[in-house]
């Protein structure tokens, strides 16, 4: 097996007697054990009269087996043991995965293996889970991505299985006169779930021989039906579905043009990756690129190349353009320019050095590959086993064995107007169809003879040219010698308004680094109008930088500039050798502060569209946004931002930036493969770039509105959606480790039983959960549900009933279960950092939270170990009990539930301003 030199794990590939292929991974440093199993069965295999059956089956496998018959027991066991689990159904694969504490892995794997040969399909669970699938379907009725995807399905070859409706609904999964859905599901399971269609990955901290024994015990009983040679022999598209133009109407204000070309499946080329070569050239964003030229014409905001759906007998290659309003009027011209660029590649684009550049980047990424979380790793590798040779499972995504010009030329020959499908997603076009499942308006027309002739006969455009050699690629990468190692970040410079932290990373030994620069400016966040101006400046800077920094991103470096409650933060990541060059480019642009009125208009309109579209997000997302807007004055909700944005003009920005720079506080953290002197040099570059006269130096105040001892507050939102939604938020008045321990353990203990009660048993909705929600260092607990079934008043009754009875759940735990639950959470909290980026983020959060001993999670874990069941019971009864609780309830009533009474509980928040400044003069955290 080809393994990264940076990878200390041990691997073994085996094939069980039933032909199930298993990759064993011994990871002595893994925080938890993990496993995944993928079966080459998906919605392509659904019977024509049973859309969604494969997806429904995936749901049902979690709900009881012969050895472990209790519905919901698997989820509860995994959760109690500090783990998590999930599954997904795709076109041709269904994948299941879980992780768990090491000591419980043997039992967890035993429970997991039973899914695939001994599931019970409990009759009562069938009825309830069918409802859950229907809720999942209805959840996406107003989701533009799903609506567009369904039109895609209706407009390809209807004989191909991709055309099938994949989710399922209450109607497609209903019993009928001739058979029950349970009988059909059982037959489907027995006919399709065959060991020779399965791959599995088993990861733990045990020796490989022990893992092999566990895998054999857990998976050997899965029957082998000898189905391993299944194929699809129907074309994804025929001539009738090519050379066509499809218009689709979105719900949000979206304008997107997509050119799609149907190619043969490309998996056999994974060792040479010719499509990557082509995608890189077409998606290039630097000087001379198609993207930049179209942007300068004012036609597009962005371009991506290389997406598209794929299957075992097809691969779509797409070019997708996010259009401006002007671009809608010039779609034919955009396509013409695209073909001119394709012609340029045909004439000048075959250079082995371009391939070598791409190969160098991927080889560096592989050589200095960092650890991922066990759950992420097993779910990734299990799919690689389905697609590639076992010996390449770890290397296949990085492999570029050699430059094959003919392979690239063969692909280019497929990108013709006759084989193209054009999709234009925009409001206000002409439509004459509606799709069957999501009722999306669309139309399909053949391309005209004029269009075909225009796009077939092109010459390269004089203003388009191919990328130059990339100055950021590093061909000889090694970590620097260790000279300045310390256990924690050190404050190496402390000046008025400027603090510089540094830590050279000694454990992961990769030539990578992270640089964080937090620029606090009280002026920039003092009111919504200034907050919006800050966001406009950030968007304009990111827009202006994209051309200059694209090559750096290609070479394995990244940067992000984002707004927060105190100002803005710039973060750099990736290979450290050329990061000073990237920082220099960013700072140079940062200090010029040129504001193009044309780009300002584009970006302002983009923000208006983005923030307006937020009102069409799923209701639960809108409630979360509104919640943070109520509690964090420096983080206003979208409607407030929109109102402030309307009147801002480009001429407002220069003076605003001048005022913003007059009061700055900068916190900088240089972490990774950097010496202390290199960190000081980076700090000097930054200070020189930001230096101004008469600056004041102060950090921004980040207020949090405290709920206090006022009982229940409520706020209703109006969401144009058929579903209702409700969330309940509890806030800790303290921010000490013990409070974190209480709130976190309460969430850990209730999450599985809440899910089981509200979703599995009562079937109130598909989106159901609890979560930790710390805000501005204060712990918080949240319970939420989005429901097609019930209005907010009924949802709140169900949640309150659960909370009232929750103390009984705690009382019913035996001492071993109580200790296991605590230990499972302690293990989660105490997870070691798996890679440089993860550790950087944790240390940076500690610096931001003033946790300068860098031991917050250890102190929380210590408090957890000391927590008694009596203390947790007291917390549940005194803090969470609905009758006495201090909490905030956010809700919206769906259009399907208008006939029900509105929720009326506690104190209504009519005015957010008044709530934030209410008379009792609440504490600001």
mmCIF file of N, CA and C in Angstrom, residues 279-388:
data_model
loop_
_atom_site.group_PDB
_atom_site.id
_atom_site.type_symbol
_atom_site.label_atom_id
_atom_site.label_comp_id
_atom_site.label_asym_id
_atom_site.label_seq_id
_atom_site.Cartn_x
_atom_site.Cartn_y
_atom_site.Cartn_z
ATOM 1 N N UNK A 279 -9.675 20.889 -15.820
ATOM 2 C CA UNK A 279 -10.424 21.705 -14.871
ATOM 3 C C UNK A 279 -9.598 22.849 -14.328
ATOM 4 N N UNK A 280 -8.302 22.586 -14.115
ATOM 5 C CA UNK A 280 -7.412 23.636 -13.609
ATOM 6 C C UNK A 280 -7.315 24.795 -14.603
ATOM 7 N N UNK A 281 -7.150 24.483 -15.885
ATOM 8 C CA UNK A 281 -7.013 25.544 -16.894
ATOM 9 C C UNK A 281 -8.316 26.329 -17.069
ATOM 10 N N UNK A 282 -9.432 25.602 -17.130
ATOM 11 C CA UNK A 282 -10.718 26.280 -17.353
ATOM 12 C C UNK A 282 -11.180 27.062 -16.128
ATOM 13 N N UNK A 283 -10.798 26.604 -14.941
ATOM 14 C CA UNK A 283 -11.227 27.281 -13.718
ATOM 15 C C UNK A 283 -10.236 28.292 -13.201
ATOM 16 N N UNK A 284 -9.144 28.519 -13.936
ATOM 17 C CA UNK A 284 -8.107 29.461 -13.501
ATOM 18 C C UNK A 284 -8.704 30.848 -13.282
ATOM 19 N N UNK A 285 -8.188 31.571 -12.264
ATOM 20 C CA UNK A 285 -8.784 32.872 -11.912
ATOM 21 C C UNK A 285 -7.791 34.021 -11.984
ATOM 22 N N UNK A 286 -6.553 33.750 -12.433
ATOM 23 C CA UNK A 286 -5.542 34.805 -12.484
ATOM 24 C C UNK A 286 -5.613 35.611 -13.776
ATOM 25 N N UNK A 287 -4.553 36.378 -14.011
ATOM 26 C CA UNK A 287 -4.503 37.276 -15.162
ATOM 27 C C UNK A 287 -4.679 36.505 -16.467
ATOM 28 N N UNK A 288 -5.507 37.037 -17.384
ATOM 29 C CA UNK A 288 -5.731 36.411 -18.686
ATOM 30 C C UNK A 288 -6.788 35.332 -18.686
ATOM 31 N N UNK A 289 -7.337 35.015 -17.493
ATOM 32 C CA UNK A 289 -8.274 33.888 -17.393
ATOM 33 C C UNK A 289 -9.655 34.247 -17.926
ATOM 34 N N UNK A 290 -10.390 33.204 -18.283
ATOM 35 C CA UNK A 290 -11.780 33.358 -18.710
ATOM 36 C C UNK A 290 -12.594 34.005 -17.594
ATOM 37 N N UNK A 291 -12.393 33.531 -16.359
ATOM 38 C CA UNK A 291 -13.154 34.061 -15.227
ATOM 39 C C UNK A 291 -12.925 35.553 -15.064
ATOM 40 N N UNK A 292 -11.661 35.977 -15.100
ATOM 41 C CA UNK A 292 -11.356 37.393 -14.850
ATOM 42 C C UNK A 292 -11.886 38.285 -15.972
ATOM 43 N N UNK A 293 -11.783 37.796 -17.208
ATOM 44 C CA UNK A 293 -12.270 38.600 -18.334
ATOM 45 C C UNK A 293 -13.794 38.779 -18.248
ATOM 46 N N UNK A 294 -14.505 37.711 -17.955
ATOM 47 C CA UNK A 294 -15.970 37.806 -17.817
ATOM 48 C C UNK A 294 -16.359 38.703 -16.638
ATOM 49 N N UNK A 295 -15.548 38.664 -15.596
ATOM 50 C CA UNK A 295 -15.806 39.513 -14.424
ATOM 51 C C UNK A 295 -15.609 40.986 -14.792
ATOM 52 N N UNK A 296 -14.536 41.261 -15.558
ATOM 53 C CA UNK A 296 -14.259 42.647 -15.971
ATOM 54 C C UNK A 296 -15.333 43.185 -16.916
ATOM 55 N N UNK A 297 -15.929 42.290 -17.697
ATOM 56 C CA UNK A 297 -17.045 42.705 -18.560
ATOM 57 C C UNK A 297 -18.312 42.982 -17.753
ATOM 58 N N UNK A 298 -18.293 42.556 -16.473
ATOM 59 C CA UNK A 298 -19.471 42.760 -15.628
ATOM 60 C C UNK A 298 -20.533 41.691 -15.798
ATOM 61 N N UNK A 299 -20.142 40.512 -16.337
ATOM 62 C CA UNK A 299 -21.125 39.461 -16.626
ATOM 63 C C UNK A 299 -21.269 38.440 -15.495
ATOM 64 N N UNK A 300 -20.183 38.204 -14.757
ATOM 65 C CA UNK A 300 -20.239 37.140 -13.742
ATOM 66 C C UNK A 300 -19.615 37.617 -12.433
ATOM 67 N N UNK A 301 -19.993 36.935 -11.356
ATOM 68 C CA UNK A 301 -19.327 37.125 -10.061
ATOM 69 C C UNK A 301 -18.246 36.080 -9.863
ATOM 70 N N UNK A 302 -18.498 34.847 -10.343
ATOM 71 C CA UNK A 302 -17.521 33.770 -10.135
ATOM 72 C C UNK A 302 -17.732 32.682 -11.175
ATOM 73 N N UNK A 303 -16.715 31.829 -11.298
ATOM 74 C CA UNK A 303 -16.759 30.700 -12.229
ATOM 75 C C UNK A 303 -16.128 29.499 -11.541
ATOM 76 N N UNK A 304 -16.754 28.334 -11.662
ATOM 77 C CA UNK A 304 -16.122 27.100 -11.186
ATOM 78 C C UNK A 304 -16.142 26.083 -12.308
ATOM 79 N N UNK A 305 -15.068 25.298 -12.386
ATOM 80 C CA UNK A 305 -14.948 24.283 -13.445
ATOM 81 C C UNK A 305 -14.695 22.923 -12.820
ATOM 82 N N UNK A 306 -15.372 21.906 -13.335
ATOM 83 C CA UNK A 306 -15.050 20.543 -12.932
ATOM 84 C C UNK A 306 -16.059 19.857 -12.054
ATOM 85 N N UNK A 307 -17.165 20.517 -11.730
ATOM 86 C CA UNK A 307 -18.190 19.859 -10.917
ATOM 87 C C UNK A 307 -19.022 18.912 -11.755
ATOM 88 N N UNK A 308 -20.202 18.608 -11.271
ATOM 89 C CA UNK A 308 -21.110 17.745 -12.021
ATOM 90 C C UNK A 308 -21.316 16.406 -11.359
ATOM 91 N N UNK A 309 -22.441 15.781 -11.665
ATOM 92 C CA UNK A 309 -22.777 14.477 -11.091
ATOM 93 C C UNK A 309 -21.983 13.387 -11.816
ATOM 94 N N UNK A 310 -21.879 12.223 -11.158
ATOM 95 C CA UNK A 310 -21.158 11.123 -11.792
ATOM 96 C C UNK A 310 -21.776 9.804 -11.367
ATOM 97 N N UNK A 311 -21.501 8.781 -12.137
ATOM 98 C CA UNK A 311 -21.994 7.446 -11.835
ATOM 99 C C UNK A 311 -21.077 6.415 -12.463
ATOM 100 N N UNK A 312 -21.410 5.166 -12.284
ATOM 101 C CA UNK A 312 -20.507 4.110 -12.754
ATOM 102 C C UNK A 312 -20.375 4.077 -14.273
ATOM 103 N N UNK A 313 -21.335 4.666 -15.006
ATOM 104 C CA UNK A 313 -21.181 4.674 -16.473
ATOM 105 C C UNK A 313 -21.245 6.077 -17.074
ATOM 106 N N UNK A 314 -21.000 7.117 -16.255
ATOM 107 C CA UNK A 314 -20.960 8.488 -16.795
ATOM 108 C C UNK A 314 -20.231 9.405 -15.823
ATOM 109 N N UNK A 315 -19.751 10.516 -16.354
ATOM 110 C CA UNK A 315 -19.167 11.592 -15.537
ATOM 111 C C UNK A 315 -19.504 12.904 -16.207
ATOM 112 N N UNK A 316 -20.234 13.744 -15.521
ATOM 113 C CA UNK A 316 -20.550 15.060 -16.059
ATOM 114 C C UNK A 316 -19.409 16.019 -15.736
ATOM 115 N N UNK A 317 -19.059 16.847 -16.695
ATOM 116 C CA UNK A 317 -18.073 17.907 -16.450
ATOM 117 C C UNK A 317 -18.793 19.235 -16.662
ATOM 118 N N UNK A 318 -18.750 20.100 -15.648
ATOM 119 C CA UNK A 318 -19.529 21.342 -15.750
ATOM 120 C C UNK A 318 -18.658 22.586 -15.604
ATOM 121 N N UNK A 319 -19.112 23.635 -16.259
ATOM 122 C CA UNK A 319 -18.615 24.995 -16.034
ATOM 123 C C UNK A 319 -19.805 25.791 -15.518
ATOM 124 N N UNK A 320 -19.649 26.370 -14.320
ATOM 125 C CA UNK A 320 -20.781 27.065 -13.692
ATOM 126 C C UNK A 320 -20.406 28.515 -13.428
ATOM 127 N N UNK A 321 -21.289 29.420 -13.850
ATOM 128 C CA UNK A 321 -21.039 30.861 -13.745
ATOM 129 C C UNK A 321 -22.139 31.478 -12.874
ATOM 130 N N UNK A 322 -21.751 32.178 -11.810
ATOM 131 C CA UNK A 322 -22.720 32.987 -11.062
ATOM 132 C C UNK A 322 -22.815 34.330 -11.760
ATOM 133 N N UNK A 323 -24.003 34.619 -12.310
ATOM 134 C CA UNK A 323 -24.175 35.765 -13.205
ATOM 135 C C UNK A 323 -24.565 37.031 -12.459
ATOM 136 N N UNK A 324 -24.173 38.158 -13.027
ATOM 137 C CA UNK A 324 -24.711 39.454 -12.606
ATOM 138 C C UNK A 324 -26.023 39.685 -13.363
ATOM 139 N N UNK A 325 -26.729 40.753 -13.007
ATOM 140 C CA UNK A 325 -27.949 41.095 -13.763
ATOM 141 C C UNK A 325 -27.606 41.371 -15.227
ATOM 142 N N UNK A 326 -26.463 42.019 -15.438
ATOM 143 C CA UNK A 326 -26.019 42.298 -16.805
ATOM 144 C C UNK A 326 -25.713 40.997 -17.543
ATOM 145 N N UNK A 327 -25.145 40.025 -16.813
ATOM 146 C CA UNK A 327 -24.749 38.758 -17.426
ATOM 147 C C UNK A 327 -25.907 37.973 -17.999
ATOM 148 N N UNK A 328 -27.095 38.126 -17.397
ATOM 149 C CA UNK A 328 -28.294 37.430 -17.898
ATOM 150 C C UNK A 328 -28.555 37.791 -19.362
ATOM 151 N N UNK A 329 -28.217 39.021 -19.724
ATOM 152 C CA UNK A 329 -28.473 39.496 -21.096
ATOM 153 C C UNK A 329 -27.363 39.068 -22.073
ATOM 154 N N UNK A 330 -26.319 38.416 -21.549
ATOM 155 C CA UNK A 330 -25.161 38.109 -22.411
ATOM 156 C C UNK A 330 -24.753 36.640 -22.311
ATOM 157 N N UNK A 331 -25.718 35.768 -22.095
ATOM 158 C CA UNK A 331 -25.365 34.358 -21.904
ATOM 159 C C UNK A 331 -24.723 33.745 -23.153
ATOM 160 N N UNK A 332 -25.237 34.076 -24.327
ATOM 161 C CA UNK A 332 -24.634 33.534 -25.555
ATOM 162 C C UNK A 332 -23.183 33.989 -25.703
ATOM 163 N N UNK A 333 -22.924 35.235 -25.328
ATOM 164 C CA UNK A 333 -21.560 35.767 -25.423
ATOM 165 C C UNK A 333 -20.629 35.060 -24.427
ATOM 166 N N UNK A 334 -21.151 34.769 -23.234
ATOM 167 C CA UNK A 334 -20.358 34.047 -22.224
ATOM 168 C C UNK A 334 -19.964 32.671 -22.766
ATOM 169 N N UNK A 335 -20.926 32.007 -23.417
ATOM 170 C CA UNK A 335 -20.637 30.672 -23.965
ATOM 171 C C UNK A 335 -19.640 30.781 -25.121
ATOM 172 N N UNK A 336 -19.778 31.816 -25.950
ATOM 173 C CA UNK A 336 -18.822 32.037 -27.042
ATOM 174 C C UNK A 336 -17.409 32.199 -26.494
ATOM 175 N N UNK A 337 -17.263 33.039 -25.457
ATOM 176 C CA UNK A 337 -15.947 33.258 -24.855
ATOM 177 C C UNK A 337 -15.395 31.968 -24.240
ATOM 178 N N UNK A 338 -16.283 31.156 -23.698
ATOM 179 C CA UNK A 338 -15.851 29.870 -23.142
ATOM 180 C C UNK A 338 -15.260 28.988 -24.233
ATOM 181 N N UNK A 339 -15.948 28.922 -25.387
ATOM 182 C CA UNK A 339 -15.413 28.100 -26.486
ATOM 183 C C UNK A 339 -14.128 28.703 -27.060
ATOM 184 N N UNK A 340 -14.003 30.035 -27.003
ATOM 185 C CA UNK A 340 -12.743 30.645 -27.444
ATOM 186 C C UNK A 340 -11.595 30.237 -26.515
ATOM 187 N N UNK A 341 -11.897 30.117 -25.223
ATOM 188 C CA UNK A 341 -10.863 29.697 -24.272
ATOM 189 C C UNK A 341 -10.533 28.214 -24.461
ATOM 190 N N UNK A 342 -11.562 27.405 -24.731
ATOM 191 C CA UNK A 342 -11.314 25.984 -25.016
ATOM 192 C C UNK A 342 -10.426 25.851 -26.261
ATOM 193 N N UNK A 343 -10.695 26.675 -27.270
ATOM 194 C CA UNK A 343 -9.863 26.654 -28.485
ATOM 195 C C UNK A 343 -8.418 27.058 -28.164
ATOM 196 N N UNK A 344 -8.261 28.030 -27.251
ATOM 197 C CA UNK A 344 -6.922 28.449 -26.831
ATOM 198 C C UNK A 344 -6.171 27.274 -26.193
ATOM 199 N N UNK A 345 -6.872 26.503 -25.366
ATOM 200 C CA UNK A 345 -6.251 25.325 -24.739
ATOM 201 C C UNK A 345 -5.858 24.309 -25.817
ATOM 202 N N UNK A 346 -6.752 24.107 -26.788
ATOM 203 C CA UNK A 346 -6.444 23.152 -27.861
ATOM 204 C C UNK A 346 -5.179 23.561 -28.612
ATOM 205 N N UNK A 347 -4.995 24.873 -28.794
ATOM 206 C CA UNK A 347 -3.858 25.347 -29.589
ATOM 207 C C UNK A 347 -2.575 25.495 -28.768
ATOM 208 N N UNK A 348 -2.702 25.882 -27.480
ATOM 209 C CA UNK A 348 -1.487 26.229 -26.729
ATOM 210 C C UNK A 348 -1.384 25.551 -25.355
ATOM 211 N N UNK A 349 -2.342 24.706 -24.996
ATOM 212 C CA UNK A 349 -2.453 24.280 -23.605
ATOM 213 C C UNK A 349 -1.790 22.979 -23.227
ATOM 214 N N UNK A 350 -1.010 22.380 -24.128
ATOM 215 C CA UNK A 350 -0.429 21.070 -23.808
ATOM 216 C C UNK A 350 1.037 21.245 -23.420
ATOM 217 N N UNK A 351 1.280 21.328 -22.131
ATOM 218 C CA UNK A 351 2.633 21.540 -21.618
ATOM 219 C C UNK A 351 2.854 20.627 -20.425
ATOM 220 N N UNK A 352 3.913 19.849 -20.490
ATOM 221 C CA UNK A 352 4.164 18.921 -19.387
ATOM 222 C C UNK A 352 4.463 19.662 -18.079
ATOM 223 N N UNK A 353 5.033 20.895 -18.184
ATOM 224 C CA UNK A 353 5.347 21.628 -16.950
ATOM 225 C C UNK A 353 4.079 21.976 -16.178
ATOM 226 N N UNK A 354 2.954 22.161 -16.876
ATOM 227 C CA UNK A 354 1.694 22.436 -16.177
ATOM 228 C C UNK A 354 1.276 21.209 -15.361
ATOM 229 N N UNK A 355 1.434 20.054 -15.970
ATOM 230 C CA UNK A 355 1.117 18.799 -15.267
ATOM 231 C C UNK A 355 2.049 18.640 -14.066
ATOM 232 N N UNK A 356 3.327 18.952 -14.258
ATOM 233 C CA UNK A 356 4.324 18.799 -13.188
ATOM 234 C C UNK A 356 4.011 19.721 -12.014
ATOM 235 N N UNK A 357 3.508 20.920 -12.312
ATOM 236 C CA UNK A 357 3.119 21.837 -11.229
ATOM 237 C C UNK A 357 2.010 21.223 -10.378
ATOM 238 N N UNK A 358 0.994 20.741 -11.057
ATOM 239 C CA UNK A 358 -0.141 20.136 -10.345
ATOM 240 C C UNK A 358 0.332 18.916 -9.544
ATOM 241 N N UNK A 359 1.186 18.125 -10.150
ATOM 242 C CA UNK A 359 1.710 16.935 -9.482
ATOM 243 C C UNK A 359 2.506 17.325 -8.235
ATOM 244 N N UNK A 360 3.318 18.376 -8.331
ATOM 245 C CA UNK A 360 4.137 18.807 -7.187
ATOM 246 C C UNK A 360 3.267 19.221 -6.012
ATOM 247 N N UNK A 361 2.180 19.917 -6.309
ATOM 248 C CA UNK A 361 1.270 20.362 -5.242
ATOM 249 C C UNK A 361 0.634 19.152 -4.559
ATOM 250 N N UNK A 362 0.135 18.202 -5.370
ATOM 251 C CA UNK A 362 -0.513 17.025 -4.795
ATOM 252 C C UNK A 362 0.491 16.144 -4.037
ATOM 253 N N UNK A 363 1.698 16.000 -4.557
ATOM 254 C CA UNK A 363 2.709 15.190 -3.873
ATOM 255 C C UNK A 363 3.074 15.804 -2.523
ATOM 256 N N UNK A 364 3.201 17.130 -2.488
ATOM 257 C CA UNK A 364 3.503 17.798 -1.215
ATOM 258 C C UNK A 364 2.357 17.590 -0.221
ATOM 259 N N UNK A 365 1.130 17.709 -0.727
ATOM 260 C CA UNK A 365 -0.036 17.511 0.147
ATOM 261 C C UNK A 365 -0.048 16.091 0.696
ATOM 262 N N UNK A 366 0.335 15.110 -0.144
ATOM 263 C CA UNK A 366 0.349 13.717 0.300
ATOM 264 C C UNK A 366 1.514 13.457 1.256
ATOM 265 N N UNK A 367 2.680 13.962 0.890
ATOM 266 C CA UNK A 367 3.874 13.706 1.700
ATOM 267 C C UNK A 367 3.708 14.263 3.111
ATOM 268 N N UNK A 368 3.080 15.441 3.210
ATOM 269 C CA UNK A 368 2.912 16.073 4.526
ATOM 270 C C UNK A 368 1.444 16.043 4.943
ATOM 271 N N UNK A 369 0.818 14.941 4.599
ATOM 272 C CA UNK A 369 -0.599 14.738 4.936
ATOM 273 C C UNK A 369 -0.751 14.720 6.455
ATOM 274 N N UNK A 370 -1.779 15.398 6.934
ATOM 275 C CA UNK A 370 -2.014 15.425 8.373
ATOM 276 C C UNK A 370 -3.165 14.506 8.740
ATOM 277 N N UNK A 371 -3.196 14.145 9.994
ATOM 278 C CA UNK A 371 -4.230 13.219 10.451
ATOM 279 C C UNK A 371 -5.601 13.856 10.368
ATOM 280 N N UNK A 372 -6.593 13.020 10.007
ATOM 281 C CA UNK A 372 -7.974 13.476 10.113
ATOM 282 C C UNK A 372 -8.621 12.755 11.278
ATOM 283 N N UNK A 373 -9.818 13.194 11.617
ATOM 284 C CA UNK A 373 -10.563 12.524 12.686
ATOM 285 C C UNK A 373 -10.901 11.104 12.226
ATOM 286 N N UNK A 374 -10.926 10.141 13.172
ATOM 287 C CA UNK A 374 -11.196 8.752 12.780
ATOM 288 C C UNK A 374 -12.471 8.589 11.948
ATOM 289 N N UNK A 375 -13.546 9.272 12.338
ATOM 290 C CA UNK A 375 -14.813 9.128 11.614
ATOM 291 C C UNK A 375 -14.693 9.630 10.183
ATOM 292 N N UNK A 376 -13.995 10.770 10.011
ATOM 293 C CA UNK A 376 -13.799 11.314 8.660
ATOM 294 C C UNK A 376 -12.941 10.374 7.814
ATOM 295 N N UNK A 377 -11.912 9.801 8.451
ATOM 296 C CA UNK A 377 -10.995 8.940 7.703
ATOM 297 C C UNK A 377 -11.680 7.664 7.228
ATOM 298 N N UNK A 378 -12.410 6.984 8.119
ATOM 299 C CA UNK A 378 -13.015 5.701 7.706
ATOM 300 C C UNK A 378 -14.099 5.929 6.651
ATOM 301 N N UNK A 379 -14.871 7.020 6.773
ATOM 302 C CA UNK A 379 -15.942 7.240 5.796
ATOM 303 C C UNK A 379 -15.373 7.656 4.443
ATOM 304 N N UNK A 380 -14.167 8.240 4.430
ATOM 305 C CA UNK A 380 -13.509 8.570 3.161
ATOM 306 C C UNK A 380 -12.889 7.311 2.529
ATOM 307 N N UNK A 381 -12.150 6.548 3.337
ATOM 308 C CA UNK A 381 -11.456 5.373 2.799
ATOM 309 C C UNK A 381 -12.424 4.288 2.338
ATOM 310 N N UNK A 382 -13.578 4.174 3.010
ATOM 311 C CA UNK A 382 -14.509 3.109 2.621
ATOM 312 C C UNK A 382 -15.047 3.343 1.210
ATOM 313 N N UNK A 383 -15.185 4.624 0.820
ATOM 314 C CA UNK A 383 -15.607 4.927 -0.555
ATOM 315 C C UNK A 383 -14.449 4.744 -1.539
ATOM 316 N N UNK A 384 -13.231 5.062 -1.101
ATOM 317 C CA UNK A 384 -12.083 4.824 -1.978
ATOM 318 C C UNK A 384 -11.926 3.344 -2.298
ATOM 319 N N UNK A 385 -12.243 2.470 -1.331
ATOM 320 C CA UNK A 385 -12.187 1.023 -1.590
ATOM 321 C C UNK A 385 -13.209 0.609 -2.638
ATOM 322 N N UNK A 386 -14.336 1.335 -2.701
ATOM 323 C CA UNK A 386 -15.356 1.038 -3.717
ATOM 324 C C UNK A 386 -14.875 1.462 -5.111
ATOM 325 N N UNK A 387 -14.033 2.488 -5.162
ATOM 326 C CA UNK A 387 -13.692 3.092 -6.459
ATOM 327 C C UNK A 387 -12.332 2.668 -7.015
ATOM 328 N N UNK A 388 -11.347 2.385 -6.102
ATOM 329 C CA UNK A 388 -9.974 2.204 -6.551
ATOM 330 C C UNK A 388 -9.421 0.853 -6.108
#
